[in-house]
């Protein structure tokens, strides 16, 4: 399957005028994909897992490119908040990278998937509590909408696999199959945020 469809924030046709609402919808999509992987088998499980890997990679890349820079600048203690989220992301990416090489029929797959799910859900709760809620308080509606457009732009060209140890969008994208991906992503995000 060369064209893997993963849920994209906005697939539900809700207006993307608030980056926090958009990312929260992605958190829901991620939870649903974990359910789908756990409850399926054979080729259905492999397909659901490929979609989960892609969505996690897309989601984290978008956050690294758009959300974390804003949080660093605008939130009280933002540097520490982002540092903690990046440490969580690194741990989750390492688990995901190890799991990505495991056959979905392997007896160790589901226990490892459940460990990954726990790490991802704890990370999502921390983002929602320590980053997203504060972004809503510190960003006006124009900034929230601009960030939402930038997340959508980053999603469109994000890598399909996470790269552990690379918790910055620029470095993550540079490890992608095409070196120009990094520049295209930055350009897309800048255009979406009205800076280019």
Short mmCIF file of C-alpha atoms in Angstrom, two decimals:
data_model
loop_
_atom_site.label_atom_id
_atom_site.label_comp_id
_atom_site.label_asym_id
_atom_site.label_seq_id
_atom_site.Cartn_x
_atom_site.Cartn_y
_atom_site.Cartn_z
CA UNK A 1 0.00 0.00 0.00
CA UNK A 2 1.86 3.08 -1.17
CA UNK A 3 -0.69 5.73 -0.24
CA UNK A 4 -1.58 5.33 3.42
CA UNK A 5 -4.55 7.45 4.43
CA UNK A 6 -4.36 8.70 7.97
CA UNK A 7 -6.84 10.98 9.66
CA UNK A 8 -5.83 14.57 9.20
CA UNK A 9 -7.00 17.22 11.59
CA UNK A 10 -9.95 18.74 9.82
CA UNK A 11 -11.13 15.50 8.15
CA UNK A 12 -14.26 15.93 10.23
CA UNK A 13 -14.96 19.18 8.39
CA UNK A 14 -14.75 21.25 11.57
CA UNK A 15 -13.31 24.69 10.90
CA UNK A 16 -9.61 24.83 11.68
CA UNK A 17 -9.66 28.14 13.49
CA UNK A 18 -8.12 26.99 16.76
CA UNK A 19 -4.85 25.06 16.90
CA UNK A 20 -5.71 23.62 20.30
CA UNK A 21 -9.03 22.18 19.10
CA UNK A 22 -7.29 20.78 16.00
CA UNK A 23 -4.58 19.05 18.06
CA UNK A 24 -7.12 17.75 20.56
CA UNK A 25 -9.02 16.15 17.64
CA UNK A 26 -5.76 14.51 16.60
CA UNK A 27 -5.33 13.15 20.12
CA UNK A 28 -8.76 11.56 19.73
CA UNK A 29 -7.80 10.12 16.33
CA UNK A 30 -4.64 8.65 17.86
CA UNK A 31 -6.63 7.01 20.68
CA UNK A 32 -9.05 5.57 18.12
CA UNK A 33 -6.21 4.18 16.01
CA UNK A 34 -4.66 2.51 19.06
CA UNK A 35 -8.06 0.86 19.65
CA UNK A 36 -8.25 -0.23 16.02
CA UNK A 37 -4.76 -1.76 16.10
CA UNK A 38 -5.45 -3.62 19.34
CA UNK A 39 -8.84 -4.94 18.20
CA UNK A 40 -7.84 -6.10 14.72
CA UNK A 41 -5.57 -8.82 13.37
CA UNK A 42 -3.67 -9.83 10.26
CA UNK A 43 -3.61 -7.35 7.39
CA UNK A 44 -6.18 -5.08 9.09
CA UNK A 45 -3.85 -4.72 12.09
CA UNK A 46 -0.85 -4.01 9.83
CA UNK A 47 -2.82 -1.34 7.97
CA UNK A 48 -4.12 0.27 11.17
CA UNK A 49 -0.61 0.26 12.66
CA UNK A 50 0.86 1.94 9.54
CA UNK A 51 -1.81 4.63 9.84
CA UNK A 52 -1.05 5.05 13.56
CA UNK A 53 2.69 5.41 12.91
CA UNK A 54 2.04 8.03 10.23
CA UNK A 55 -0.39 10.02 12.37
CA UNK A 56 1.97 10.01 15.35
CA UNK A 57 4.85 11.20 13.14
CA UNK A 58 2.69 13.90 11.55
CA UNK A 59 1.28 15.07 14.87
CA UNK A 60 4.64 15.34 16.61
CA UNK A 61 6.28 17.07 13.65
CA UNK A 62 3.49 19.65 13.54
CA UNK A 63 3.83 20.29 17.26
CA UNK A 64 7.61 20.60 17.00
CA UNK A 65 7.36 23.05 14.13
CA UNK A 66 4.43 25.18 15.32
CA UNK A 67 3.33 24.66 18.93
CA UNK A 68 6.61 24.32 20.80
CA UNK A 69 8.18 27.51 19.37
CA UNK A 70 5.09 29.50 20.41
CA UNK A 71 5.08 27.91 23.88
CA UNK A 72 8.76 28.73 24.38
CA UNK A 73 8.16 32.39 23.56
CA UNK A 74 4.75 33.06 25.03
CA UNK A 75 4.16 30.87 28.07
CA UNK A 76 5.53 31.61 31.51
CA UNK A 77 8.20 28.96 32.01
CA UNK A 78 7.70 27.95 28.38
CA UNK A 79 11.24 26.68 27.90
CA UNK A 80 10.79 24.19 30.74
CA UNK A 81 7.35 23.13 29.53
CA UNK A 82 8.71 22.41 26.06
CA UNK A 83 11.80 20.66 27.42
CA UNK A 84 9.56 18.25 29.37
CA UNK A 85 7.34 17.58 26.33
CA UNK A 86 10.40 16.91 24.14
CA UNK A 87 11.72 14.38 26.66
CA UNK A 88 8.35 12.59 26.58
CA UNK A 89 8.31 12.69 22.77
CA UNK A 90 11.80 11.21 22.61
CA UNK A 91 10.77 8.29 24.82
CA UNK A 92 7.63 7.66 22.77
CA UNK A 93 9.57 7.87 19.49
CA UNK A 94 12.09 5.32 20.74
CA UNK A 95 9.28 2.93 21.69
CA UNK A 96 7.56 3.53 18.38
CA UNK A 97 10.73 3.02 16.36
CA UNK A 98 11.37 -0.31 18.11
CA UNK A 99 7.77 -1.37 17.63
CA UNK A 100 7.74 -0.27 13.99
CA UNK A 101 10.27 -2.99 13.22
CA UNK A 102 8.17 -5.68 14.90
CA UNK A 103 5.75 -7.79 12.88
CA UNK A 104 2.20 -7.10 14.06
CA UNK A 105 1.65 -10.87 14.41
CA UNK A 106 4.64 -11.23 16.77
CA UNK A 107 3.54 -12.25 20.29
CA UNK A 108 5.49 -9.28 21.70
CA UNK A 109 3.68 -6.76 19.50
CA UNK A 110 0.58 -6.14 21.62
CA UNK A 111 2.41 -5.85 24.97
CA UNK A 112 4.84 -3.35 23.38
CA UNK A 113 1.95 -1.51 21.72
CA UNK A 114 0.25 -1.15 25.10
CA UNK A 115 3.47 0.29 26.58
CA UNK A 116 3.63 2.77 23.71
CA UNK A 117 -0.04 3.64 24.18
CA UNK A 118 0.54 4.40 27.86
CA UNK A 119 3.51 6.66 27.05
CA UNK A 120 1.63 8.45 24.26
CA UNK A 121 -1.47 8.99 26.40
CA UNK A 122 0.56 10.34 29.32
CA UNK A 123 2.34 12.68 26.92
CA UNK A 124 -0.97 13.84 25.42
CA UNK A 125 -2.42 14.56 28.88
CA UNK A 126 0.69 16.56 29.78
CA UNK A 127 0.45 18.55 26.53
CA UNK A 128 -3.20 19.30 27.14
CA UNK A 129 -2.59 20.37 30.74
CA UNK A 130 0.75 22.18 30.58
CA UNK A 131 0.89 23.45 27.02
CA UNK A 132 -2.47 23.56 25.23
CA UNK A 133 -4.52 25.15 28.03
CA UNK A 134 -1.91 27.88 28.44
CA UNK A 135 -1.68 28.49 24.70
CA UNK A 136 -5.40 29.25 24.69
CA UNK A 137 -4.87 31.82 27.45
CA UNK A 138 -1.86 33.47 25.79
CA UNK A 139 -2.87 33.50 22.12
CA UNK A 140 -5.55 35.59 20.50
CA UNK A 141 -7.98 34.10 17.98
CA UNK A 142 -5.89 35.27 15.04
CA UNK A 143 -2.79 33.54 16.40
CA UNK A 144 -4.74 30.34 17.18
CA UNK A 145 -6.06 30.30 13.61
CA UNK A 146 -2.65 31.06 12.11
CA UNK A 147 -1.10 28.24 14.12
CA UNK A 148 -3.88 25.88 13.01
CA UNK A 149 -3.13 26.68 9.35
CA UNK A 150 0.57 26.09 10.01
CA UNK A 151 -0.13 22.70 11.63
CA UNK A 152 -2.15 21.72 8.56
CA UNK A 153 0.72 22.83 6.30
CA UNK A 154 3.26 20.86 8.35
CA UNK A 155 0.97 17.81 8.26
CA UNK A 156 0.88 17.85 4.50
CA UNK A 157 4.61 17.17 4.14
CA UNK A 158 5.63 15.60 7.46
CA UNK A 159 7.79 12.47 7.50
CA UNK A 160 5.98 9.16 7.68
CA UNK A 161 8.28 7.71 10.37
CA UNK A 162 9.52 9.26 13.63
CA UNK A 163 13.22 9.69 14.18
CA UNK A 164 14.17 9.10 17.84
CA UNK A 165 16.68 11.54 19.25
CA UNK A 166 15.56 14.22 16.81
CA UNK A 167 13.06 16.31 18.71
CA UNK A 168 13.10 19.34 16.45
CA UNK A 169 11.12 19.58 13.29
CA UNK A 170 14.08 20.83 11.28
CA UNK A 171 16.30 17.91 12.23
CA UNK A 172 13.44 15.40 12.02
CA UNK A 173 12.59 16.47 8.50
CA UNK A 174 16.23 16.54 7.44
CA UNK A 175 16.39 12.82 8.17
CA UNK A 176 13.50 12.26 5.77
CA UNK A 177 14.03 10.75 2.35
CA UNK A 178 14.50 14.11 0.65
CA UNK A 179 16.74 16.82 2.14
CA UNK A 180 14.59 19.56 0.59
CA UNK A 181 11.67 18.42 2.74
CA UNK A 182 12.98 20.58 5.58
CA UNK A 183 12.96 23.75 3.51
CA UNK A 184 9.55 22.99 2.02
CA UNK A 185 8.08 22.46 5.48
CA UNK A 186 9.52 25.67 6.83
CA UNK A 187 8.26 27.55 3.78
CA UNK A 188 4.80 25.98 4.09
CA UNK A 189 4.57 26.87 7.76
CA UNK A 190 5.77 30.44 7.17
CA UNK A 191 3.27 30.92 4.36
CA UNK A 192 0.48 29.50 6.48
CA UNK A 193 1.39 31.87 9.31
CA UNK A 194 1.56 34.84 6.94
CA UNK A 195 5.33 35.24 7.28
CA UNK A 196 6.47 34.32 3.80
#
